[in-house]
mmCIF file of C-alpha atoms and ligand atoms in Angstrom:
data_model
loop_
_atom_site.group_PDB
_atom_site.id
_atom_site.type_symbol
_atom_site.label_atom_id
_atom_site.label_comp_id
_atom_site.label_asym_id
_atom_site.label_seq_id
_atom_site.Cartn_x
_atom_site.Cartn_y
_atom_site.Cartn_z
ATOM 1 C CA MET A 24 -5.329 9.309 -18.297
ATOM 2 C CA THR A 25 -3.105 7.401 -16.322
ATOM 3 C CA SER A 26 -0.618 6.737 -17.626
ATOM 4 C CA LEU A 27 3.017 4.785 -16.428
ATOM 5 C CA VAL A 28 4.199 1.122 -17.039
ATOM 6 C CA ALA A 29 2.881 0.129 -13.559
ATOM 7 C CA THR A 30 1.996 1.980 -10.415
ATOM 8 C CA ASN A 31 -0.818 -0.499 -10.361
ATOM 9 C CA VAL A 32 -0.933 -0.118 -6.882
ATOM 10 C CA GLY A 33 -3.256 1.419 -4.975
ATOM 11 C CA VAL A 34 -2.938 1.688 -0.701
ATOM 12 C CA PRO A 35 -4.989 -0.115 1.022
ATOM 13 C CA ALA A 36 -7.613 2.190 3.009
ATOM 14 C CA PRO A 37 -6.962 2.628 6.312
ATOM 15 C CA ARG A 38 -9.575 0.458 8.204
ATOM 16 C CA SER A 39 -11.511 3.187 10.037
ATOM 17 C CA ALA A 40 -14.829 1.157 10.439
ATOM 18 C CA GLU A 41 -13.333 -2.102 11.172
ATOM 19 C CA ARG A 42 -11.624 -0.627 14.161
ATOM 20 C CA CYS A 43 -12.511 -1.422 17.802
ATOM 21 C CA PRO A 44 -14.890 0.930 19.440
ATOM 22 C CA ALA A 45 -13.237 0.049 22.498
ATOM 23 C CA THR A 46 -9.404 -0.049 22.307
ATOM 24 C CA GLY A 47 -9.465 1.540 18.698
ATOM 25 C CA ALA A 48 -8.064 -1.712 17.532
ATOM 26 C CA VAL A 49 -7.728 -2.875 13.542
ATOM 27 C CA THR A 50 -9.213 -6.082 13.394
ATOM 28 C CA ALA A 51 -8.959 -7.445 9.745
ATOM 29 C CA PRO A 52 -12.337 -7.734 7.652
ATOM 30 C CA PRO A 53 -13.921 -10.998 8.150
ATOM 31 C CA GLN A 54 -13.189 -13.644 5.360
ATOM 32 C CA ALA A 55 -15.424 -15.556 3.698
ATOM 33 C CA ALA A 56 -13.118 -19.335 3.546
ATOM 34 C CA PRO A 57 -12.284 -19.720 -0.002
ATOM 35 C CA ASP A 58 -14.297 -21.234 -2.589
ATOM 36 C CA ALA A 59 -12.964 -24.530 -3.956
ATOM 37 C CA VAL A 60 -10.956 -24.461 -7.048
ATOM 38 C CA ASP A 61 -13.091 -25.080 -9.948
ATOM 39 C CA PRO A 62 -11.418 -28.320 -12.118
ATOM 40 C CA GLY A 63 -12.655 -26.704 -15.360
ATOM 41 C CA GLU A 64 -10.245 -24.010 -14.735
ATOM 42 C CA ALA A 65 -7.297 -26.429 -12.948
ATOM 43 C CA GLU A 66 -7.704 -28.383 -16.748
ATOM 44 C CA GLN A 67 -7.803 -25.211 -18.945
ATOM 45 C CA PHE A 68 -4.328 -24.399 -17.481
ATOM 46 C CA LEU A 69 -2.910 -28.055 -17.702
ATOM 47 C CA THR A 70 -4.003 -28.391 -20.952
ATOM 48 C CA GLN A 71 -2.540 -24.998 -22.123
ATOM 49 C CA PHE A 72 0.561 -26.062 -19.919
ATOM 50 C CA TYR A 73 1.197 -28.998 -22.480
ATOM 51 C CA ALA A 74 0.347 -27.696 -25.344
ATOM 52 C CA GLU A 75 3.041 -25.018 -24.366
ATOM 53 C CA THR A 76 5.662 -26.786 -23.119
ATOM 54 C CA SER A 77 5.660 -30.558 -23.984
ATOM 55 C CA PRO A 78 6.281 -31.533 -20.613
ATOM 56 C CA SER A 79 6.988 -35.005 -20.220
ATOM 57 C CA GLY A 80 3.980 -37.841 -18.573
ATOM 58 C CA SER A 81 0.445 -37.861 -19.994
ATOM 59 C CA ILE A 82 -1.681 -35.214 -19.309
ATOM 60 C CA ASP A 83 -4.732 -37.748 -19.206
ATOM 61 C CA TYR A 84 -3.434 -39.154 -15.718
ATOM 62 C CA ARG A 85 -2.117 -36.015 -14.532
ATOM 63 C CA MET A 86 -5.740 -34.600 -14.682
ATOM 64 C CA TRP A 87 -6.981 -37.842 -12.997
ATOM 65 C CA GLN A 88 -5.044 -36.912 -10.666
ATOM 66 C CA VAL A 89 -6.051 -33.074 -9.843
ATOM 67 C CA ARG A 90 -9.862 -33.676 -9.735
ATOM 68 C CA HIS A 91 -9.109 -36.551 -7.672
ATOM 69 C CA GLU A 92 -7.393 -33.725 -5.215
ATOM 70 C CA ILE A 93 -9.632 -31.273 -6.066
ATOM 71 C CA ASP A 94 -12.331 -34.053 -5.179
ATOM 72 C CA SER A 95 -10.860 -34.607 -1.997
ATOM 73 C CA THR A 96 -9.421 -31.495 -0.330
ATOM 74 C CA GLY A 97 -11.435 -28.826 -2.339
ATOM 75 C CA SER A 98 -7.914 -28.064 -4.058
ATOM 76 C CA TYR A 99 -4.993 -29.103 -5.719
ATOM 77 C CA THR A 100 -1.340 -28.810 -5.635
ATOM 78 C CA HIS A 101 0.568 -28.017 -8.758
ATOM 79 C CA THR A 102 4.534 -29.122 -10.167
ATOM 80 C CA VAL A 103 6.830 -26.902 -9.892
ATOM 81 C CA ASP A 104 6.712 -26.831 -12.878
ATOM 82 C CA GLU A 105 3.797 -26.230 -13.511
ATOM 83 C CA LEU A 106 3.782 -23.373 -10.596
ATOM 84 C CA THR A 107 6.541 -21.518 -12.430
ATOM 85 C CA TYR A 108 4.491 -22.196 -16.430
ATOM 86 C CA GLY A 109 2.106 -19.787 -14.409
ATOM 87 C CA ALA A 110 3.646 -17.155 -13.149
ATOM 88 C CA ARG A 111 5.446 -16.284 -15.832
ATOM 89 C CA VAL A 112 2.390 -16.742 -18.322
ATOM 90 C CA ALA A 113 0.917 -14.371 -15.486
ATOM 91 C CA TRP A 114 3.772 -11.376 -16.122
ATOM 92 C CA ARG A 115 3.170 -12.265 -19.934
ATOM 93 C CA ASN A 116 -0.890 -11.527 -19.135
ATOM 94 C CA SER A 117 0.137 -8.353 -17.395
ATOM 95 C CA ALA A 118 -1.724 -5.874 -19.846
ATOM 96 C CA ARG A 119 -0.171 -2.929 -18.266
ATOM 97 C CA CYS A 120 3.439 -4.183 -18.215
ATOM 98 C CA ILE A 121 6.109 -2.549 -21.005
ATOM 99 C CA GLY A 122 8.952 -5.192 -20.044
ATOM 100 C CA ARG A 123 7.203 -8.605 -20.874
ATOM 101 C CA LEU A 124 9.584 -9.260 -23.372
ATOM 102 C CA TYR A 125 11.056 -11.275 -20.445
ATOM 103 C CA TRP A 126 8.420 -13.445 -19.305
ATOM 104 C CA ASN A 127 9.503 -16.488 -19.852
ATOM 105 C CA SER A 128 13.453 -15.420 -17.558
ATOM 106 C CA LEU A 129 11.085 -15.477 -14.083
ATOM 107 C CA ARG A 130 12.308 -16.889 -11.065
ATOM 108 C CA LEU A 131 10.116 -19.115 -9.137
ATOM 109 C CA ARG A 132 11.096 -18.869 -5.097
ATOM 110 C CA ASP A 133 8.696 -21.607 -4.082
ATOM 111 C CA ARG A 134 8.024 -20.800 -0.668
ATOM 112 C CA ARG A 135 4.594 -22.014 -1.012
ATOM 113 C CA HIS A 136 5.303 -24.538 2.574
ATOM 114 C CA VAL A 137 5.650 -21.206 4.122
ATOM 115 C CA THR A 138 2.366 -19.102 6.276
ATOM 116 C CA ALA A 139 3.277 -17.863 8.945
ATOM 117 C CA PRO A 140 3.535 -13.828 9.161
ATOM 118 C CA ALA A 141 7.309 -14.276 10.607
ATOM 119 C CA ASP A 142 8.244 -16.170 8.121
ATOM 120 C CA VAL A 143 6.555 -14.971 4.926
ATOM 121 C CA ALA A 144 8.168 -11.364 6.107
ATOM 122 C CA ALA A 145 11.654 -13.284 6.529
ATOM 123 C CA GLU A 146 11.347 -14.558 2.712
ATOM 124 C CA CYS A 147 10.273 -11.446 1.945
ATOM 125 C CA VAL A 148 13.731 -9.870 2.868
ATOM 126 C CA GLU A 149 15.573 -12.828 1.482
ATOM 127 C CA HIS A 150 13.196 -12.143 -2.126
ATOM 128 C CA LEU A 151 14.902 -9.426 -1.169
ATOM 129 C CA ARG A 152 18.421 -9.856 -1.370
ATOM 130 C CA ASP A 153 18.398 -12.518 -3.409
ATOM 131 C CA ALA A 154 16.920 -10.402 -6.477
ATOM 132 C CA THR A 155 18.749 -7.744 -6.205
ATOM 133 C CA ARG A 156 21.965 -8.984 -5.795
ATOM 134 C CA GLY A 157 23.833 -5.843 -5.302
ATOM 135 C CA GLY A 158 22.371 -4.410 -8.366
ATOM 136 C CA ARG A 159 22.133 -7.208 -11.159
ATOM 137 C CA ILE A 160 18.540 -7.589 -10.554
ATOM 138 C CA ARG A 161 16.840 -10.450 -11.451
ATOM 139 C CA SER A 162 13.110 -11.042 -12.660
ATOM 140 C CA THR A 163 12.127 -13.186 -9.787
ATOM 141 C CA ILE A 164 8.543 -14.081 -7.668
ATOM 142 C CA THR A 165 7.937 -15.452 -4.479
ATOM 143 C CA ILE A 166 5.447 -17.521 -4.293
ATOM 144 C CA PHE A 167 3.527 -18.339 -0.618
ATOM 145 C CA ALA A 168 0.913 -20.895 0.278
ATOM 146 C CA GLN A 169 -2.567 -20.996 -1.737
ATOM 147 C CA ASP A 170 -5.637 -20.620 -0.420
ATOM 148 C CA ARG A 171 -7.197 -23.800 0.734
ATOM 149 C CA PRO A 172 -10.983 -24.055 1.650
ATOM 150 C CA ASP A 173 -10.258 -25.485 5.296
ATOM 151 C CA ARG A 174 -6.789 -22.106 5.018
ATOM 152 C CA PRO A 175 -6.881 -19.016 3.372
ATOM 153 C CA GLY A 176 -3.007 -18.405 2.325
ATOM 154 C CA PRO A 177 -0.988 -15.608 3.711
ATOM 155 C CA ARG A 178 -1.983 -12.295 2.939
ATOM 156 C CA ILE A 179 1.071 -9.474 2.492
ATOM 157 C CA HIS A 180 -0.416 -5.769 3.003
ATOM 158 C CA ASN A 181 1.658 -3.235 1.590
ATOM 159 C CA ASP A 182 1.586 -3.185 -2.159
ATOM 160 C CA GLN A 183 5.450 -3.280 -2.570
ATOM 161 C CA LEU A 184 7.972 -4.628 0.026
ATOM 162 C CA VAL A 185 9.727 -1.749 -0.133
ATOM 163 C CA ARG A 186 7.957 1.713 -0.014
ATOM 164 C CA TYR A 187 8.783 5.241 2.321
ATOM 165 C CA ALA A 188 6.644 6.412 4.119
ATOM 166 C CA GLY A 189 4.763 9.811 4.177
ATOM 167 C CA HIS A 190 4.710 11.198 7.839
ATOM 168 C CA ARG A 191 1.886 13.657 8.736
ATOM 169 C CA THR A 192 3.860 16.827 10.609
ATOM 170 C CA THR A 193 1.948 19.053 12.465
ATOM 171 C CA SER A 194 1.801 21.753 9.510
ATOM 172 C CA GLY A 195 -1.127 19.944 7.854
ATOM 173 C CA GLU A 196 1.815 18.832 5.668
ATOM 174 C CA ILE A 197 3.334 15.160 4.112
ATOM 175 C CA ARG A 198 6.655 14.343 4.841
ATOM 176 C CA GLY A 199 8.263 11.640 2.433
ATOM 177 C CA ASP A 200 6.053 10.107 -0.055
ATOM 178 C CA SER A 201 2.539 11.198 0.523
ATOM 179 C CA ARG A 202 0.625 8.389 -1.685
ATOM 180 C CA TYR A 203 1.747 6.140 1.687
ATOM 181 C CA ALA A 204 0.480 8.726 4.337
ATOM 182 C CA GLY A 205 -3.164 6.506 5.263
ATOM 183 C CA PHE A 206 0.029 3.199 5.385
ATOM 184 C CA THR A 207 1.955 4.751 7.802
ATOM 185 C CA ASP A 208 -0.952 6.045 9.763
ATOM 186 C CA ARG A 209 -1.979 2.339 9.815
ATOM 187 C CA ALA A 210 2.198 1.249 10.843
ATOM 188 C CA VAL A 211 1.385 3.826 13.306
ATOM 189 C CA GLU A 212 -1.339 2.535 14.874
ATOM 190 C CA LEU A 213 -0.273 -0.432 14.436
ATOM 191 C CA GLY A 214 2.939 -0.381 16.957
ATOM 192 C CA TRP A 215 5.224 1.178 13.947
ATOM 193 C CA GLN A 216 8.507 3.125 15.695
ATOM 194 C CA ARG A 217 9.307 5.371 13.013
ATOM 195 C CA PRO A 218 12.602 7.356 12.922
ATOM 196 C CA GLU A 219 12.999 9.515 14.584
ATOM 197 C CA PRO A 220 12.750 12.746 13.215
ATOM 198 C CA PRO A 221 10.773 11.303 10.495
ATOM 199 C CA GLY A 222 12.510 11.271 6.948
ATOM 200 C CA ARG A 223 11.451 11.549 3.530
ATOM 201 C CA PHE A 224 12.514 7.988 2.456
ATOM 202 C CA ASP A 225 12.189 5.738 5.737
ATOM 203 C CA VAL A 226 11.135 2.272 4.507
ATOM 204 C CA LEU A 227 8.112 1.156 5.712
ATOM 205 C CA PRO A 228 7.761 -1.933 7.769
ATOM 206 C CA LEU A 229 6.032 -5.215 5.554
ATOM 207 C CA LEU A 230 1.844 -6.361 7.106
ATOM 208 C CA ILE A 231 1.322 -9.269 6.994
ATOM 209 C CA SER A 232 -1.528 -11.455 8.392
ATOM 210 C CA ASP A 233 -1.983 -15.308 8.038
ATOM 211 C CA GLY A 234 -5.075 -15.433 6.097
ATOM 212 C CA GLY A 235 -7.911 -13.240 6.790
ATOM 213 C CA GLY A 236 -5.524 -12.491 10.757
ATOM 214 C CA GLU A 237 -4.423 -8.988 11.925
ATOM 215 C CA PRO A 238 -1.660 -7.917 10.756
ATOM 216 C CA GLU A 239 1.897 -8.389 11.950
ATOM 217 C CA MET A 240 4.574 -5.962 11.394
ATOM 218 C CA PHE A 241 8.125 -6.652 10.786
ATOM 219 C CA ASP A 242 11.002 -4.406 9.995
ATOM 220 C CA VAL A 243 12.892 -4.091 6.375
ATOM 221 C CA PRO A 244 16.170 -4.858 7.321
ATOM 222 C CA ALA A 245 18.078 -1.704 6.052
ATOM 223 C CA ASP A 246 21.577 -4.025 4.382
ATOM 224 C CA ALA A 247 18.490 -5.916 2.309
ATOM 225 C CA VAL A 248 17.362 -2.398 0.430
ATOM 226 C CA LEU A 249 19.533 -1.049 -1.660
ATOM 227 C CA GLU A 250 19.132 2.772 -2.839
ATOM 228 C CA VAL A 251 20.197 4.777 -4.952
ATOM 229 C CA PRO A 252 21.419 8.257 -4.327
ATOM 230 C CA LEU A 253 20.409 10.919 -6.642
ATOM 231 C CA ILE A 254 23.102 12.723 -9.287
ATOM 232 C CA HIS A 255 22.636 14.419 -12.159
ATOM 233 C CA PRO A 256 25.127 14.375 -14.969
ATOM 234 C CA ASP A 257 25.897 17.639 -15.338
ATOM 235 C CA HIS A 258 24.084 19.510 -12.433
ATOM 236 C CA GLU A 259 26.849 19.127 -8.860
ATOM 237 C CA TRP A 260 23.791 20.958 -6.522
ATOM 238 C CA PHE A 261 21.252 18.205 -7.765
ATOM 239 C CA ALA A 262 23.035 15.744 -5.000
ATOM 240 C CA GLU A 263 22.004 18.745 -2.280
ATOM 241 C CA LEU A 264 18.345 17.781 -2.715
ATOM 242 C CA ARG A 265 19.236 15.157 -1.503
ATOM 243 C CA LEU A 266 17.306 12.930 -3.174
ATOM 244 C CA ARG A 267 17.187 8.420 -3.923
ATOM 245 C CA TRP A 268 15.491 5.888 -4.415
ATOM 246 C CA HIS A 269 15.069 2.292 -4.287
ATOM 247 C CA ALA A 270 16.447 -0.439 -6.649
ATOM 248 C CA VAL A 271 13.983 -2.907 -6.801
ATOM 249 C CA PRO A 272 10.202 -2.602 -7.623
ATOM 250 C CA ALA A 273 9.152 -5.768 -5.715
ATOM 251 C CA ILE A 274 5.177 -5.446 -6.178
ATOM 252 C CA SER A 275 3.577 -7.578 -3.140
ATOM 253 C CA ASN A 276 -0.191 -6.973 -3.093
ATOM 254 C CA MET A 277 -1.717 -8.376 -6.053
ATOM 255 C CA PRO A 278 -3.092 -11.479 -6.043
ATOM 256 C CA LEU A 279 -1.478 -14.839 -7.855
ATOM 257 C CA VAL A 280 -4.385 -17.509 -10.226
ATOM 258 C CA VAL A 281 -3.027 -20.316 -11.890
ATOM 259 C CA GLY A 282 -5.385 -22.965 -12.890
ATOM 260 C CA GLY A 283 -8.278 -22.003 -10.610
ATOM 261 C CA VAL A 284 -5.729 -22.052 -6.985
ATOM 262 C CA THR A 285 -5.014 -18.675 -5.472
ATOM 263 C CA TYR A 286 -1.746 -17.578 -4.175
ATOM 264 C CA PRO A 287 -2.489 -14.361 -1.916
ATOM 265 C CA ALA A 288 1.308 -13.403 -1.030
ATOM 266 C CA ALA A 289 3.084 -13.897 -4.457
ATOM 267 C CA PRO A 290 4.928 -10.937 -4.403
ATOM 268 C CA PHE A 291 7.036 -10.513 -7.747
ATOM 269 C CA ASN A 292 10.309 -8.428 -9.020
ATOM 270 C CA GLY A 293 11.615 -6.733 -11.945
ATOM 271 C CA TRP A 294 13.707 -3.731 -13.086
ATOM 272 C CA TYR A 295 12.921 0.023 -13.420
ATOM 273 C CA LEU A 296 12.200 2.203 -16.022
ATOM 274 C CA GLY A 297 13.633 5.367 -15.505
ATOM 275 C CA THR A 298 10.792 7.179 -15.731
ATOM 276 C CA GLU A 299 8.806 5.374 -12.864
ATOM 277 C CA ILE A 300 10.748 7.596 -10.882
ATOM 278 C CA GLY A 301 12.125 10.435 -12.050
ATOM 279 C CA ALA A 302 8.593 11.805 -14.314
ATOM 280 C CA ARG A 303 5.902 9.480 -11.392
ATOM 281 C CA ASN A 304 6.701 8.976 -7.771
ATOM 282 C CA LEU A 305 8.907 12.047 -7.938
ATOM 283 C CA VAL A 306 7.145 14.661 -9.721
ATOM 284 C CA ASP A 307 3.386 13.399 -8.962
ATOM 285 C CA ALA A 308 1.574 16.132 -6.914
ATOM 286 C CA ASP A 309 0.089 13.513 -4.696
ATOM 287 C CA ARG A 310 4.337 11.891 -4.054
ATOM 288 C CA TYR A 311 7.125 14.072 -4.817
ATOM 289 C CA ASN A 312 6.242 16.335 -5.913
ATOM 290 C CA LEU A 313 9.257 17.946 -6.841
ATOM 291 C CA LEU A 314 9.385 20.167 -10.408
ATOM 292 C CA PRO A 315 8.944 23.307 -8.602
ATOM 293 C CA ALA A 316 12.596 22.564 -6.160
ATOM 294 C CA VAL A 317 14.071 21.105 -8.932
ATOM 295 C CA ALA A 318 13.314 23.770 -11.407
ATOM 296 C CA ASP A 319 14.121 26.813 -9.463
ATOM 297 C CA ARG A 320 17.642 25.211 -8.729
ATOM 298 C CA LEU A 321 17.555 24.835 -12.499
ATOM 299 C CA GLY A 322 17.040 29.005 -12.700
ATOM 300 C CA LEU A 323 13.981 28.250 -14.624
ATOM 301 C CA ASP A 324 11.349 30.587 -15.314
ATOM 302 C CA THR A 325 7.926 29.061 -13.537
ATOM 303 C CA SER A 326 6.080 32.460 -14.238
ATOM 304 C CA SER A 327 4.527 30.475 -16.538
ATOM 305 C CA GLU A 328 3.249 27.638 -18.062
ATOM 306 C CA ARG A 329 4.283 28.956 -20.980
ATOM 307 C CA THR A 330 7.897 28.399 -20.420
ATOM 308 C CA MET A 331 6.897 24.790 -20.119
ATOM 309 C CA TRP A 332 9.824 25.748 -17.213
ATOM 310 C CA ARG A 333 7.635 21.992 -15.740
ATOM 311 C CA ASP A 334 8.792 20.007 -19.091
ATOM 312 C CA ARG A 335 13.002 20.908 -19.312
ATOM 313 C CA ALA A 336 12.723 19.904 -15.391
ATOM 314 C CA LEU A 337 10.754 16.584 -15.577
ATOM 315 C CA VAL A 338 13.449 15.358 -18.775
ATOM 316 C CA GLU A 339 16.459 16.931 -16.117
ATOM 317 C CA MET A 340 14.779 15.004 -13.607
ATOM 318 C CA VAL A 341 14.720 11.724 -15.623
ATOM 319 C CA ARG A 342 18.369 12.080 -16.819
ATOM 320 C CA ALA A 343 19.965 12.428 -13.387
ATOM 321 C CA VAL A 344 17.721 8.883 -12.270
ATOM 322 C CA GLN A 345 18.803 7.067 -15.833
ATOM 323 C CA HIS A 346 22.847 7.864 -14.432
ATOM 324 C CA SER A 347 22.580 7.911 -10.800
ATOM 325 C CA PHE A 348 21.328 4.359 -11.199
ATOM 326 C CA ASP A 349 24.076 3.720 -14.011
ATOM 327 C CA VAL A 350 26.787 5.042 -11.959
ATOM 328 C CA ALA A 351 26.168 2.583 -9.449
ATOM 329 C CA GLY A 352 25.510 0.230 -11.568
ATOM 330 C CA VAL A 353 21.411 -0.646 -10.831
ATOM 331 C CA THR A 354 19.953 -2.229 -13.142
ATOM 332 C CA MET A 355 17.539 0.594 -15.072
ATOM 333 C CA ALA A 356 15.711 0.570 -18.681
ATOM 334 C CA ASP A 357 15.509 3.592 -20.827
ATOM 335 C CA HIS A 358 11.619 4.439 -21.685
ATOM 336 C CA HIS A 359 13.332 4.255 -25.981
ATOM 337 C CA SER A 360 15.254 0.957 -25.131
ATOM 338 C CA GLU A 361 12.129 -0.389 -23.528
ATOM 339 C CA SER A 362 9.696 0.252 -26.179
ATOM 340 C CA GLN A 363 11.882 -1.271 -28.518
ATOM 341 C CA ARG A 364 11.919 -4.575 -26.662
ATOM 342 C CA PHE A 365 7.833 -3.865 -26.510
ATOM 343 C CA LEU A 366 7.143 -4.216 -29.777
ATOM 344 C CA THR A 367 9.724 -7.436 -30.106
ATOM 345 C CA HIS A 368 7.721 -9.043 -27.643
ATOM 346 C CA LEU A 369 5.047 -8.387 -29.512
ATOM 347 C CA ALA A 370 6.358 -10.085 -32.424
ATOM 348 C CA ARG A 371 7.675 -12.764 -30.866
ATOM 349 C CA GLU A 372 4.166 -13.195 -29.213
ATOM 350 C CA GLU A 373 2.695 -12.835 -32.723
ATOM 351 C CA SER A 374 4.778 -15.567 -34.083
ATOM 352 C CA ALA A 375 3.713 -17.672 -31.611
ATOM 353 C CA GLY A 376 0.397 -17.478 -32.600
ATOM 354 C CA ARG A 377 -0.701 -15.903 -29.143
ATOM 355 C CA ARG A 378 -2.979 -12.219 -29.061
ATOM 356 C CA CYS A 379 -1.039 -10.070 -26.475
ATOM 357 C CA PRO A 380 -3.541 -7.582 -25.032
ATOM 358 C CA ALA A 381 -1.943 -4.398 -23.674
ATOM 359 C CA ASP A 382 -3.130 -1.204 -21.892
ATOM 360 C CA TRP A 383 -2.546 1.754 -23.908
ATOM 361 C CA SER A 384 -2.193 4.630 -21.235
ATOM 362 C CA TRP A 385 -0.485 2.152 -19.268
ATOM 363 C CA ILE A 386 2.155 1.187 -21.931
ATOM 364 C CA VAL A 387 3.033 4.642 -23.050
ATOM 365 C CA PRO A 388 5.944 6.310 -21.052
ATOM 366 C CA PRO A 389 4.517 10.086 -19.447
ATOM 367 C CA VAL A 390 7.766 11.654 -20.866
ATOM 368 C CA SER A 391 8.315 11.817 -24.507
ATOM 369 C CA GLY A 392 5.525 9.380 -25.439
ATOM 370 C CA GLY A 393 4.805 10.237 -29.373
ATOM 371 C CA LEU A 394 9.038 9.898 -29.501
ATOM 372 C CA THR A 395 8.662 5.802 -28.970
ATOM 373 C CA PRO A 396 6.874 3.500 -30.899
ATOM 374 C CA VAL A 397 4.809 1.298 -28.475
ATOM 375 C CA TYR A 398 2.270 5.747 -28.696
ATOM 376 C CA HIS A 399 1.597 5.254 -32.702
ATOM 377 C CA ARG A 400 -0.280 1.650 -32.780
ATOM 378 C CA TYR A 401 -3.384 -0.238 -31.170
ATOM 379 C CA TYR A 402 -2.752 -3.509 -29.191
ATOM 380 C CA ASP A 403 -5.863 -5.806 -28.206
ATOM 381 C CA GLU A 404 -7.720 -5.427 -25.805
ATOM 382 C CA PRO A 405 -7.535 -6.791 -22.276
ATOM 383 C CA ASP A 406 -10.303 -9.167 -21.361
ATOM 384 C CA PRO A 407 -10.413 -9.271 -17.193
ATOM 385 C CA SER A 408 -10.981 -13.137 -17.390
ATOM 386 C CA THR A 409 -7.786 -13.824 -19.327
ATOM 387 C CA ARG A 410 -5.443 -16.618 -16.666
ATOM 388 C CA PRO A 411 -3.586 -17.371 -15.357
ATOM 389 C CA ALA A 412 -3.115 -13.749 -14.065
ATOM 390 C CA PHE A 413 -2.307 -11.750 -11.385
ATOM 391 C CA LEU A 414 -4.981 -9.906 -10.108
ATOM 392 C CA GLN A 415 -5.675 -6.572 -8.750
ATOM 393 C CA PRO A 416 -5.444 -6.608 -5.287
ATOM 394 C CA ARG A 417 -8.162 -6.847 -2.996
ATOM 395 C CA SER A 418 -8.472 -3.596 0.023
ATOM 396 C CA SER A 419 -6.872 -4.970 2.651
HETATM 397 N N1 LIG B 15 5.480 2.080 -11.149
HETATM 398 C C1 LIG B 15 5.860 1.145 -9.871
HETATM 399 C C2 LIG B 15 6.778 2.056 -8.977
HETATM 400 O O1 LIG B 15 7.346 3.110 -9.132
HETATM 401 C C3 LIG B 15 6.914 -0.182 -10.151
HETATM 402 C C4 LIG B 15 5.769 -1.041 -10.775
HETATM 403 C C5 LIG B 15 6.372 -2.165 -11.484
HETATM 404 N N2 LIG B 15 7.459 -1.700 -12.445
HETATM 405 C C6 LIG B 15 8.626 -2.287 -12.899
HETATM 406 N N3 LIG B 15 9.621 -2.013 -13.383
HETATM 407 N N4 LIG B 15 8.668 -3.659 -12.905
HETATM 408 O O2 LIG B 15 7.503 1.735 -7.126
#
């Protein structure tokens, strides 16, 4: 079972099949022109928008306007209120997210006029600064140009705006985040000058393309990436491990679909839950795989699984992450409080007369599952056709 709040994000596979045999250049896959918007989906969305938010103005007029625009252009333009609501409900519909209590406070950065990769990159950097606020993290989404039949929108190939490189070393090991070894290779092929010597926490460049074009590469300036050095509340030696993590998880490869319109680039962020970093990113065998090193420093007996050294080291890792973010003044949730909040969310949704589908295996935290109330119940089954939604990334 894959648990966790949302490691929904798969790494784009290296596209060896699309490599030019002569030059070795990587080309984007041929991209079908986006379909025209289905007016039925637009109407369904507008009906929901008017029912839930009672905007001023007549729904009949708005529907007429939208049908007319679809007839003449193949798509239509959301109002800012429609788009804000659509993005918020896409979050509310995210069955894997435990942090949905605050869905209605998602902030929209409306950048629908932005299409050129360099401008998209600059806005992604601004998104990070704006959402980070020195540690008082705000849930934020930046929405770039939509797919239109005559012009697909831009695409961000990174699964998050901030990710650490996984460098292949001559000994065949990977230095950094192993999951990103393929993406790192791809960046290097595209000309990324990796830091010398390669480190364990080197922020990857952004790979952004205009529609289905060749991705262009942009560095994320260090001053846009708040990072927290990891320390432990009881063990001074922990700092010597020289671990750190970035403050803001900003998913950047899930297309947002609202009322039949697809926004292929719509990076959004919340704030971290300690276990995402402390019990998964730093610990999973295919990520940083740090439990043996921590157990060793803790002096645990690792000669047998039955000593539970992994479990003991894991808890200390999660404590270190939580403590470090607290000391640094960076917003971070803990799995106990967040589980309680999720139950509050379920109750609110129920009293609003709405279903709240949830994916148990993602909602239950990867440590102490049974200690949290979210473990001890089942949820409405997610329906993949629910809209608005953040879709699974297409392979890029
Ligand atoms: N689990 C992912 C990570 O560790 C982040 C997913 C989104 N998480 C969130 N708290 N909004 O980077």
